Amino acid sequence: MAHFKAGFTILAFFFSLTFLTAIKSETLFARRLSAQDQFRLKPEKMTHLRFYLHDTLTGQHPTAFPVAQAAITNTSSTFFGLVAVIDDPLTVTPDLNSTLVGRAQGMYASSSQSEVALTITMNLVFAEGAYNGSTLSVLGRNPILKNPRELTIVGGTGVFRFARGYIQLRTYTYNATTNNAIVKYDVYASHY
Ligand SMILES: *[C@@H]1O[C@H](CO)[C@@H](O)[C@H](O)[C@H]1NC(C)=O
Ligand SMILES: *[C@@H]1O[C@H](CO)[C@@H](O)[C@H](O)[C@H]1NC(C)=O
Ligand SMILES: *[C@@H]1O[C@H](CO)[C@@H](O)[C@H](O)[C@H]1NC(C)=O
Ligand SMILES: *[C@@H]1O[C@H](CO)[C@@H](O)[C@H](O)[C@H]1NC(C)=O
């Protein structure tokens, strides 16, 4: 029993040495920062942004372009397999001619066979005032016929570093002939 205990202690010592070595070697490329002193993080705050996204597929100045589709997309009632790349303007009011606050750049894919639902990956790139140049990265499922629906904020840059949060989407107008839509965005972002 005593032998076993001694053996165990030596083994534990050996493992802790290995562990320490592992941490030490990590410092070759990583270092810990103190949030207050070195990183200068301000207290966490919550920001609500409201704007309108214009998803224009047809007309004189489209900003959403289908780039690929599956063989079944044409016969699918949910456009399953359709992929589009967007550079959609974001404005203060539903009027496309109102002040531009930024653009939604990214892509969506129709990815449900049972309802019209998009998988969205995009960056909201802001261009107005203190937010000019900052971005929010968004990932989410967008069942476009549901109101409201919700997307996830997974990160951000500039004033939105370390951002997380959610976005509520409500369809403002949708034209079934042109497939063009105006969607109201209510962004709730927590950041520093
Ligand atoms: C789907 O329909 C469009 C327009 O009707 C046509 O241009 C396209 O080739 C079709 N795609 C497939 C995969 O059948
Ligand atoms: C926006 O402005 C342009 C040119 O000034 C005009 O042609 C267009 O009709 C306006 N659009 C809306 C929705 O008011
Ligand atoms: C945003 O920043 C860009 C580049 O820094 C600048 O050209 C542009 O005028 C700015 N826009 C606004 C609305 O401040
Ligand atoms: C949909 O767009 C078409 C073509 O621009 C237009 O004629 C029609 O009035 C629009 N429908 C609605 C409900 O706005």
PDB file of C-alpha atoms and ligand atoms in Angstrom:
ATOM      1  CA  MET A   1       0.000   0.000   0.000  1.00  0.00           C
ATOM      2  CA  ALA A   2       2.800   2.398   0.949  1.00  0.00           C
ATOM      3  CA  HIS A   3       4.574   1.521  -2.255  1.00  0.00           C
ATOM      4  CA  PHE A   4       1.435   2.217  -4.208  1.00  0.00           C
ATOM      5  CA  LYS A   5       1.052   5.629  -2.517  1.00  0.00           C
ATOM      6  CA  ALA A   6       4.660   6.558  -3.204  1.00  0.00           C
ATOM      7  CA  GLY A   7       4.257   5.453  -6.814  1.00  0.00           C
ATOM      8  CA  PHE A   8       1.108   7.499  -7.179  1.00  0.00           C
ATOM      9  CA  THR A   9       2.787  10.613  -5.741  1.00  0.00           C
ATOM     10  CA  ILE A  10       5.671  10.268  -8.185  1.00  0.00           C
ATOM     11  CA  LEU A  11       3.227   9.760 -11.031  1.00  0.00           C
ATOM     12  CA  ALA A  12       1.209  12.828  -9.983  1.00  0.00           C
ATOM     13  CA  PHE A  13       4.423  14.862  -9.759  1.00  0.00           C
ATOM     14  CA  PHE A  14       5.424  13.696 -13.225  1.00  0.00           C
ATOM     15  CA  PHE A  15       2.040  14.641 -14.674  1.00  0.00           C
ATOM     16  CA  SER A  16       2.072  18.083 -13.075  1.00  0.00           C
ATOM     17  CA  LEU A  17       5.540  18.650 -14.542  1.00  0.00           C
ATOM     18  CA  THR A  18       4.274  17.663 -17.984  1.00  0.00           C
ATOM     19  CA  PHE A  19       1.303  19.986 -17.515  1.00  0.00           C
ATOM     20  CA  LEU A  20       3.504  22.911 -16.486  1.00  0.00           C
ATOM     21  CA  THR A  21       5.755  22.297 -19.486  1.00  0.00           C
ATOM     22  CA  ALA A  22       2.692  22.330 -21.723  1.00  0.00           C
ATOM     23  CA  ILE A  23       1.589  25.721 -20.353  1.00  0.00           C
ATOM     24  CA  LYS A  24       5.090  27.095 -20.647  1.00  0.00           C
ATOM     25  CA  SER A  25       5.404  26.051 -24.296  1.00  0.00           C
ATOM     26  CA  GLU A  26       2.054  27.736 -24.973  1.00  0.00           C
ATOM     27  CA  THR A  27       3.692  31.048 -24.090  1.00  0.00           C
ATOM     28  CA  LEU A  28       5.732  30.755 -27.274  1.00  0.00           C
ATOM     29  CA  PHE A  29       2.734  32.173 -29.138  1.00  0.00           C
ATOM     30  CA  ALA A  30       0.146  33.160 -26.504  1.00  0.00           C
ATOM     31  CA  ARG A  31       0.116  35.513 -23.561  1.00  0.00           C
ATOM     32  CA  ARG A  32      -2.496  36.383 -20.992  1.00  0.00           C
ATOM     33  CA  LEU A  33      -3.719  39.973 -20.893  1.00  0.00           C
ATOM     34  CA  SER A  34      -5.401  41.605 -17.946  1.00  0.00           C
ATOM     35  CA  ALA A  35      -8.702  42.962 -19.204  1.00  0.00           C
ATOM     36  CA  GLN A  36      -8.485  46.261 -17.322  1.00  0.00           C
ATOM     37  CA  ASP A  37      -4.803  47.160 -17.460  1.00  0.00           C
ATOM     38  CA  GLN A  38      -3.495  46.012 -20.781  1.00  0.00           C
ATOM     39  CA  PHE A  39      -6.624  45.587 -22.876  1.00  0.00           C
ATOM     40  CA  ARG A  40      -8.421  48.760 -21.753  1.00  0.00           C
ATOM     41  CA  LEU A  41     -11.878  47.199 -21.945  1.00  0.00           C
ATOM     42  CA  LYS A  42     -14.651  49.587 -20.965  1.00  0.00           C
ATOM     43  CA  PRO A  43     -17.684  48.328 -19.032  1.00  0.00           C
ATOM     44  CA  GLU A  44     -19.954  46.080 -21.094  1.00  0.00           C
ATOM     45  CA  LYS A  45     -22.909  47.890 -22.671  1.00  0.00           C
ATOM     46  CA  MET A  46     -25.999  47.042 -24.706  1.00  0.00           C
ATOM     47  CA  THR A  47     -26.855  48.875 -27.930  1.00  0.00           C
ATOM     48  CA  HIS A  48     -30.160  48.785 -29.816  1.00  0.00           C
ATOM     49  CA  LEU A  49     -29.930  49.599 -33.518  1.00  0.00           C
ATOM     50  CA  ARG A  50     -32.940  49.882 -35.827  1.00  0.00           C
ATOM     51  CA  PHE A  51     -32.769  50.050 -39.615  1.00  0.00           C
ATOM     52  CA  TYR A  52     -34.334  48.624 -42.777  1.00  0.00           C
ATOM     53  CA  LEU A  53     -32.675  46.125 -45.101  1.00  0.00           C
ATOM     54  CA  HIS A  54     -33.548  46.252 -48.800  1.00  0.00           C
ATOM     55  CA  ASP A  55     -33.207  42.824 -50.420  1.00  0.00           C
ATOM     56  CA  THR A  56     -33.596  43.559 -54.134  1.00  0.00           C
ATOM     57  CA  LEU A  57     -33.408  40.567 -56.493  1.00  0.00           C
ATOM     58  CA  THR A  58     -34.973  42.126 -59.580  1.00  0.00           C
ATOM     59  CA  GLY A  59     -35.312  45.574 -61.108  1.00  0.00           C
ATOM     60  CA  GLN A  60     -32.849  48.229 -62.234  1.00  0.00           C
ATOM     61  CA  HIS A  61     -30.403  47.952 -59.335  1.00  0.00           C
ATOM     62  CA  PRO A  62     -30.451  44.468 -57.804  1.00  0.00           C
ATOM     63  CA  THR A  63     -28.263  43.945 -54.713  1.00  0.00           C
ATOM     64  CA  ALA A  64     -29.029  40.228 -54.178  1.00  0.00           C
ATOM     65  CA  PHE A  65     -27.764  37.772 -56.790  1.00  0.00           C
ATOM     66  CA  PRO A  66     -28.641  34.082 -56.951  1.00  0.00           C
ATOM     67  CA  VAL A  67     -25.324  32.420 -57.763  1.00  0.00           C
ATOM     68  CA  ALA A  68     -26.172  28.730 -57.602  1.00  0.00           C
ATOM     69  CA  GLN A  69     -29.097  26.378 -57.328  1.00  0.00           C
ATOM     70  CA  ALA A  70     -29.784  22.668 -57.131  1.00  0.00           C
ATOM     71  CA  ALA A  71     -31.527  20.718 -59.851  1.00  0.00           C
ATOM     72  CA  ILE A  72     -34.623  20.509 -57.634  1.00  0.00           C
ATOM     73  CA  THR A  73     -34.715  24.247 -56.813  1.00  0.00           C
ATOM     74  CA  ASN A  74     -36.981  25.020 -59.781  1.00  0.00           C
ATOM     75  CA  THR A  75     -39.572  22.499 -58.642  1.00  0.00           C
ATOM     76  CA  SER A  76     -39.185  23.065 -54.889  1.00  0.00           C
ATOM     77  CA  SER A  77     -41.893  25.147 -53.197  1.00  0.00           C
ATOM     78  CA  THR A  78     -39.222  26.305 -50.704  1.00  0.00           C
ATOM     79  CA  PHE A  79     -36.520  27.149 -53.338  1.00  0.00           C
ATOM     80  CA  PHE A  80     -34.399  24.481 -51.666  1.00  0.00           C
ATOM     81  CA  GLY A  81     -30.768  24.605 -52.825  1.00  0.00           C
ATOM     82  CA  LEU A  82     -30.746  28.252 -53.913  1.00  0.00           C
ATOM     83  CA  VAL A  83     -27.682  30.271 -52.894  1.00  0.00           C
ATOM     84  CA  ALA A  84     -27.538  34.076 -53.177  1.00  0.00           C
ATOM     85  CA  VAL A  85     -24.825  36.642 -52.497  1.00  0.00           C
ATOM     86  CA  ILE A  86     -25.994  39.996 -51.156  1.00  0.00           C
ATOM     87  CA  ASP A  87     -24.732  43.561 -50.754  1.00  0.00           C
ATOM     88  CA  ASP A  88     -27.998  44.969 -49.406  1.00  0.00           C
ATOM     89  CA  PRO A  89     -28.299  48.607 -48.289  1.00  0.00           C
ATOM     90  CA  LEU A  90     -29.417  49.361 -44.732  1.00  0.00           C
ATOM     91  CA  THR A  91     -31.352  52.619 -44.296  1.00  0.00           C
ATOM     92  CA  VAL A  92     -32.836  54.580 -41.385  1.00  0.00           C
ATOM     93  CA  THR A  93     -36.423  54.420 -42.696  1.00  0.00           C
ATOM     94  CA  PRO A  94     -38.162  51.995 -45.098  1.00  0.00           C
ATOM     95  CA  ASP A  95     -37.501  54.527 -47.884  1.00  0.00           C
ATOM     96  CA  LEU A  96     -34.504  53.371 -49.929  1.00  0.00           C
ATOM     97  CA  ASN A  97     -33.585  57.038 -50.399  1.00  0.00           C
ATOM     98  CA  SER A  98     -33.331  57.701 -46.663  1.00  0.00           C
ATOM     99  CA  THR A  99     -29.945  57.899 -44.920  1.00  0.00           C
ATOM    100  CA  LEU A 100     -27.727  54.872 -45.572  1.00  0.00           C
ATOM    101  CA  VAL A 101     -26.371  53.461 -42.296  1.00  0.00           C
ATOM    102  CA  GLY A 102     -24.501  50.526 -43.788  1.00  0.00           C
ATOM    103  CA  ARG A 103     -24.741  47.379 -45.876  1.00  0.00           C
ATOM    104  CA  ALA A 104     -25.433  43.703 -45.305  1.00  0.00           C
ATOM    105  CA  GLN A 105     -22.749  41.747 -47.135  1.00  0.00           C
ATOM    106  CA  GLY A 106     -22.717  37.979 -47.261  1.00  0.00           C
ATOM    107  CA  MET A 107     -24.830  35.123 -48.491  1.00  0.00           C
ATOM    108  CA  TYR A 108     -27.888  33.042 -47.819  1.00  0.00           C
ATOM    109  CA  ALA A 109     -28.948  29.566 -48.834  1.00  0.00           C
ATOM    110  CA  SER A 110     -32.463  28.191 -48.925  1.00  0.00           C
ATOM    111  CA  SER A 111     -31.906  25.192 -46.693  1.00  0.00           C
ATOM    112  CA  SER A 112     -35.267  23.769 -45.627  1.00  0.00           C
ATOM    113  CA  GLN A 113     -37.361  21.367 -47.680  1.00  0.00           C
ATOM    114  CA  SER A 114     -40.471  21.907 -45.540  1.00  0.00           C
ATOM    115  CA  GLU A 115     -40.689  25.732 -45.282  1.00  0.00           C
ATOM    116  CA  VAL A 116     -38.992  28.757 -46.798  1.00  0.00           C
ATOM    117  CA  ALA A 117     -36.039  29.172 -44.446  1.00  0.00           C
ATOM    118  CA  LEU A 118     -32.642  30.652 -45.193  1.00  0.00           C
ATOM    119  CA  THR A 119     -29.317  29.937 -43.555  1.00  0.00           C
ATOM    120  CA  ILE A 120     -27.654  33.355 -43.410  1.00  0.00           C
ATOM    121  CA  THR A 121     -23.961  34.226 -43.037  1.00  0.00           C
ATOM    122  CA  MET A 122     -23.258  37.928 -43.324  1.00  0.00           C
ATOM    123  CA  ASN A 123     -21.492  40.979 -41.984  1.00  0.00           C
ATOM    124  CA  LEU A 124     -23.397  44.161 -41.208  1.00  0.00           C
ATOM    125  CA  VAL A 125     -20.919  46.818 -42.316  1.00  0.00           C
ATOM    126  CA  PHE A 126     -21.765  50.194 -40.790  1.00  0.00           C
ATOM    127  CA  ALA A 127     -21.010  53.493 -42.506  1.00  0.00           C
ATOM    128  CA  GLU A 128     -22.578  56.120 -40.290  1.00  0.00           C
ATOM    129  CA  GLY A 129     -21.235  58.328 -37.488  1.00  0.00           C
ATOM    130  CA  ALA A 130     -19.454  56.605 -34.611  1.00  0.00           C
ATOM    131  CA  TYR A 131     -20.240  53.193 -36.133  1.00  0.00           C
ATOM    132  CA  ASN A 132     -18.559  53.943 -39.479  1.00  0.00           C
ATOM    133  CA  GLY A 133     -16.201  51.064 -40.294  1.00  0.00           C
ATOM    134  CA  SER A 134     -17.421  48.780 -37.498  1.00  0.00           C
ATOM    135  CA  THR A 135     -19.024  45.442 -38.310  1.00  0.00           C
ATOM    136  CA  LEU A 136     -21.299  42.865 -36.743  1.00  0.00           C
ATOM    137  CA  SER A 137     -20.969  39.250 -37.851  1.00  0.00           C
ATOM    138  CA  VAL A 138     -24.293  37.459 -38.124  1.00  0.00           C
ATOM    139  CA  LEU A 139     -25.176  33.805 -38.446  1.00  0.00           C
ATOM    140  CA  GLY A 140     -28.644  32.390 -38.272  1.00  0.00           C
ATOM    141  CA  ARG A 141     -31.766  30.701 -39.532  1.00  0.00           C
ATOM    142  CA  ASN A 142     -34.259  32.986 -41.228  1.00  0.00           C
ATOM    143  CA  PRO A 143     -37.742  31.496 -41.768  1.00  0.00           C
ATOM    144  CA  ILE A 144     -38.821  34.471 -43.884  1.00  0.00           C
ATOM    145  CA  LEU A 145     -42.585  33.991 -43.524  1.00  0.00           C
ATOM    146  CA  LYS A 146     -42.454  34.131 -39.717  1.00  0.00           C
ATOM    147  CA  ASN A 147     -42.687  37.448 -37.835  1.00  0.00           C
ATOM    148  CA  PRO A 148     -40.645  38.189 -35.861  1.00  0.00           C
ATOM    149  CA  ARG A 149     -37.730  35.890 -36.515  1.00  0.00           C
ATOM    150  CA  GLU A 150     -34.327  35.959 -34.917  1.00  0.00           C
ATOM    151  CA  LEU A 151     -30.690  35.859 -36.003  1.00  0.00           C
ATOM    152  CA  THR A 152     -27.576  35.479 -33.848  1.00  0.00           C
ATOM    153  CA  ILE A 153     -24.758  38.015 -33.536  1.00  0.00           C
ATOM    154  CA  VAL A 154     -21.585  35.969 -33.212  1.00  0.00           C
ATOM    155  CA  GLY A 155     -19.002  38.746 -33.065  1.00  0.00           C
ATOM    156  CA  GLY A 156     -17.932  42.127 -34.301  1.00  0.00           C
ATOM    157  CA  THR A 157     -15.149  44.586 -35.030  1.00  0.00           C
ATOM    158  CA  GLY A 158     -14.423  48.232 -34.178  1.00  0.00           C
ATOM    159  CA  VAL A 159     -16.884  49.510 -31.571  1.00  0.00           C
ATOM    160  CA  PHE A 160     -18.480  46.055 -31.690  1.00  0.00           C
ATOM    161  CA  ARG A 161     -15.408  44.037 -30.605  1.00  0.00           C
ATOM    162  CA  PHE A 162     -16.477  41.050 -28.484  1.00  0.00           C
ATOM    163  CA  ALA A 163     -20.107  41.581 -29.592  1.00  0.00           C
ATOM    164  CA  ARG A 164     -22.795  39.033 -28.980  1.00  0.00           C
ATOM    165  CA  GLY A 165     -26.542  39.342 -29.130  1.00  0.00           C
ATOM    166  CA  TYR A 166     -29.517  38.839 -31.377  1.00  0.00           C
ATOM    167  CA  ILE A 167     -31.495  40.540 -34.143  1.00  0.00           C
ATOM    168  CA  GLN A 168     -35.271  40.539 -34.532  1.00  0.00           C
ATOM    169  CA  LEU A 169     -36.461  40.669 -38.138  1.00  0.00           C
ATOM    170  CA  ARG A 170     -39.919  41.737 -39.297  1.00  0.00           C
ATOM    171  CA  THR A 171     -40.960  41.848 -42.940  1.00  0.00           C
ATOM    172  CA  TYR A 172     -42.003  45.397 -43.801  1.00  0.00           C
ATOM    173  CA  THR A 173     -42.937  44.732 -47.442  1.00  0.00           C
ATOM    174  CA  TYR A 174     -42.559  41.706 -49.692  1.00  0.00           C
ATOM    175  CA  ASN A 175     -43.481  41.685 -53.368  1.00  0.00           C
ATOM    176  CA  ALA A 176     -44.160  38.137 -54.545  1.00  0.00           C
ATOM    177  CA  THR A 177     -43.872  39.204 -58.198  1.00  0.00           C
ATOM    178  CA  THR A 178     -40.413  40.738 -57.927  1.00  0.00           C
ATOM    179  CA  ASN A 179     -39.270  38.810 -54.819  1.00  0.00           C
ATOM    180  CA  ASN A 180     -37.971  42.116 -53.468  1.00  0.00           C
ATOM    181  CA  ALA A 181     -38.333  42.692 -49.734  1.00  0.00           C
ATOM    182  CA  ILE A 182     -37.828  45.401 -47.148  1.00  0.00           C
ATOM    183  CA  VAL A 183     -37.102  43.971 -43.708  1.00  0.00           C
ATOM    184  CA  LYS A 184     -37.059  45.820 -40.395  1.00  0.00           C
ATOM    185  CA  TYR A 185     -34.009  44.971 -38.255  1.00  0.00           C
ATOM    186  CA  ASP A 186     -33.929  45.450 -34.482  1.00  0.00           C
ATOM    187  CA  VAL A 187     -30.392  44.692 -33.335  1.00  0.00           C
ATOM    188  CA  TYR A 188     -29.608  44.082 -29.655  1.00  0.00           C
ATOM    189  CA  ALA A 189     -25.830  43.906 -29.289  1.00  0.00           C
ATOM    190  CA  SER A 190     -23.841  43.569 -26.128  1.00  0.00           C
ATOM    191  CA  HIS A 191     -20.273  44.855 -26.495  1.00  0.00           C
ATOM    192  CA  TYR A 192     -17.544  46.850 -24.712  1.00  0.00           C
TER     193      TYR A 192
HETATM  194  C1  LIG B   1     -34.424  26.836 -63.523  1.00  0.00           C
HETATM  195  O1  LIG B   1     -35.244  27.778 -64.196  1.00  0.00           O
HETATM  196  C2  LIG B   1     -34.528  28.855 -64.773  1.00  0.00           C
HETATM  197  C3  LIG B   1     -35.500  29.862 -65.295  1.00  0.00           C
HETATM  198  O2  LIG B   1     -36.712  29.271 -65.653  1.00  0.00           O
HETATM  199  C4  LIG B   1     -33.594  28.315 -65.846  1.00  0.00           C
HETATM  200  O3  LIG B   1     -32.865  29.385 -66.409  1.00  0.00           O
HETATM  201  C5  LIG B   1     -32.628  27.343 -65.187  1.00  0.00           C
HETATM  202  O4  LIG B   1     -31.803  26.748 -66.168  1.00  0.00           O
HETATM  203  C6  LIG B   1     -33.368  26.267 -64.434  1.00  0.00           C
HETATM  204  N1  LIG B   1     -32.405  25.533 -63.670  1.00  0.00           N
HETATM  205  C7  LIG B   1     -32.384  24.202 -63.603  1.00  0.00           C
HETATM  206  C8  LIG B   1     -31.311  23.607 -62.778  1.00  0.00           C
HETATM  207  O5  LIG B   1     -33.218  23.512 -64.172  1.00  0.00           O
HETATM  208  C1  LIG B   2     -35.011  57.780 -54.918  1.00  0.00           C
HETATM  209  O1  LIG B   2     -34.380  58.842 -55.608  1.00  0.00           O
HETATM  210  C2  LIG B   2     -34.260  58.629 -57.002  1.00  0.00           C
HETATM  211  C3  LIG B   2     -33.435  59.745 -57.610  1.00  0.00           C
HETATM  212  O2  LIG B   2     -33.370  60.857 -56.793  1.00  0.00           O
HETATM  213  C4  LIG B   2     -35.651  58.526 -57.621  1.00  0.00           C
HETATM  214  O3  LIG B   2     -35.542  58.295 -59.010  1.00  0.00           O
HETATM  215  C5  LIG B   2     -36.399  57.380 -56.955  1.00  0.00           C
HETATM  216  O4  LIG B   2     -37.722  57.319 -57.428  1.00  0.00           O
HETATM  217  C6  LIG B   2     -36.410  57.541 -55.450  1.00  0.00           C
HETATM  218  N1  LIG B   2     -36.960  56.331 -54.882  1.00  0.00           N
HETATM  219  C7  LIG B   2     -37.881  56.327 -53.920  1.00  0.00           C
HETATM  220  C8  LIG B   2     -38.313  54.988 -53.416  1.00  0.00           C
HETATM  221  O5  LIG B   2     -38.336  57.350 -53.462  1.00  0.00           O
HETATM  222  C1  LIG B   3     -16.882  56.645 -43.167  1.00  0.00           C
HETATM  223  O1  LIG B   3     -15.484  56.418 -43.261  1.00  0.00           O
HETATM  224  C2  LIG B   3     -14.979  56.500 -44.586  1.00  0.00           C
HETATM  225  C3  LIG B   3     -13.527  56.064 -44.569  1.00  0.00           C
HETATM  226  O2  LIG B   3     -12.928  56.268 -43.358  1.00  0.00           O
HETATM  227  C4  LIG B   3     -15.169  57.907 -45.107  1.00  0.00           C
HETATM  228  O3  LIG B   3     -14.689  58.011 -46.421  1.00  0.00           O
HETATM  229  C5  LIG B   3     -16.648  58.252 -45.086  1.00  0.00           C
HETATM  230  O4  LIG B   3     -16.862  59.585 -45.473  1.00  0.00           O
HETATM  231  C6  LIG B   3     -17.235  58.030 -43.689  1.00  0.00           C
HETATM  232  N1  LIG B   3     -18.676  58.174 -43.770  1.00  0.00           N
HETATM  233  C7  LIG B   3     -19.395  58.849 -42.875  1.00  0.00           C
HETATM  234  C8  LIG B   3     -20.865  58.916 -43.109  1.00  0.00           C
HETATM  235  O5  LIG B   3     -18.896  59.364 -41.894  1.00  0.00           O
HETATM  236  C1  LIG B   4     -44.855  44.232 -57.154  1.00  0.00           C
HETATM  237  O1  LIG B   4     -43.962  44.664 -58.149  1.00  0.00           O
HETATM  238  C2  LIG B   4     -44.589  44.818 -59.416  1.00  0.00           C
HETATM  239  C3  LIG B   4     -43.478  45.098 -60.442  1.00  0.00           C
HETATM  240  O2  LIG B   4     -42.684  46.183 -60.028  1.00  0.00           O
HETATM  241  C4  LIG B   4     -45.606  45.936 -59.324  1.00  0.00           C
HETATM  242  O3  LIG B   4     -46.244  46.075 -60.565  1.00  0.00           O
HETATM  243  C5  LIG B   4     -46.629  45.588 -58.222  1.00  0.00           C
HETATM  244  O4  LIG B   4     -47.503  46.680 -58.051  1.00  0.00           O
HETATM  245  C6  LIG B   4     -45.927  45.272 -56.924  1.00  0.00           C
HETATM  246  N1  LIG B   4     -46.886  44.761 -55.981  1.00  0.00           N
HETATM  247  C7  LIG B   4     -47.054  45.298 -54.769  1.00  0.00           C
HETATM  248  C8  LIG B   4     -48.053  44.647 -53.897  1.00  0.00           C
HETATM  249  O5  LIG B   4     -46.410  46.267 -54.406  1.00  0.00           O
END
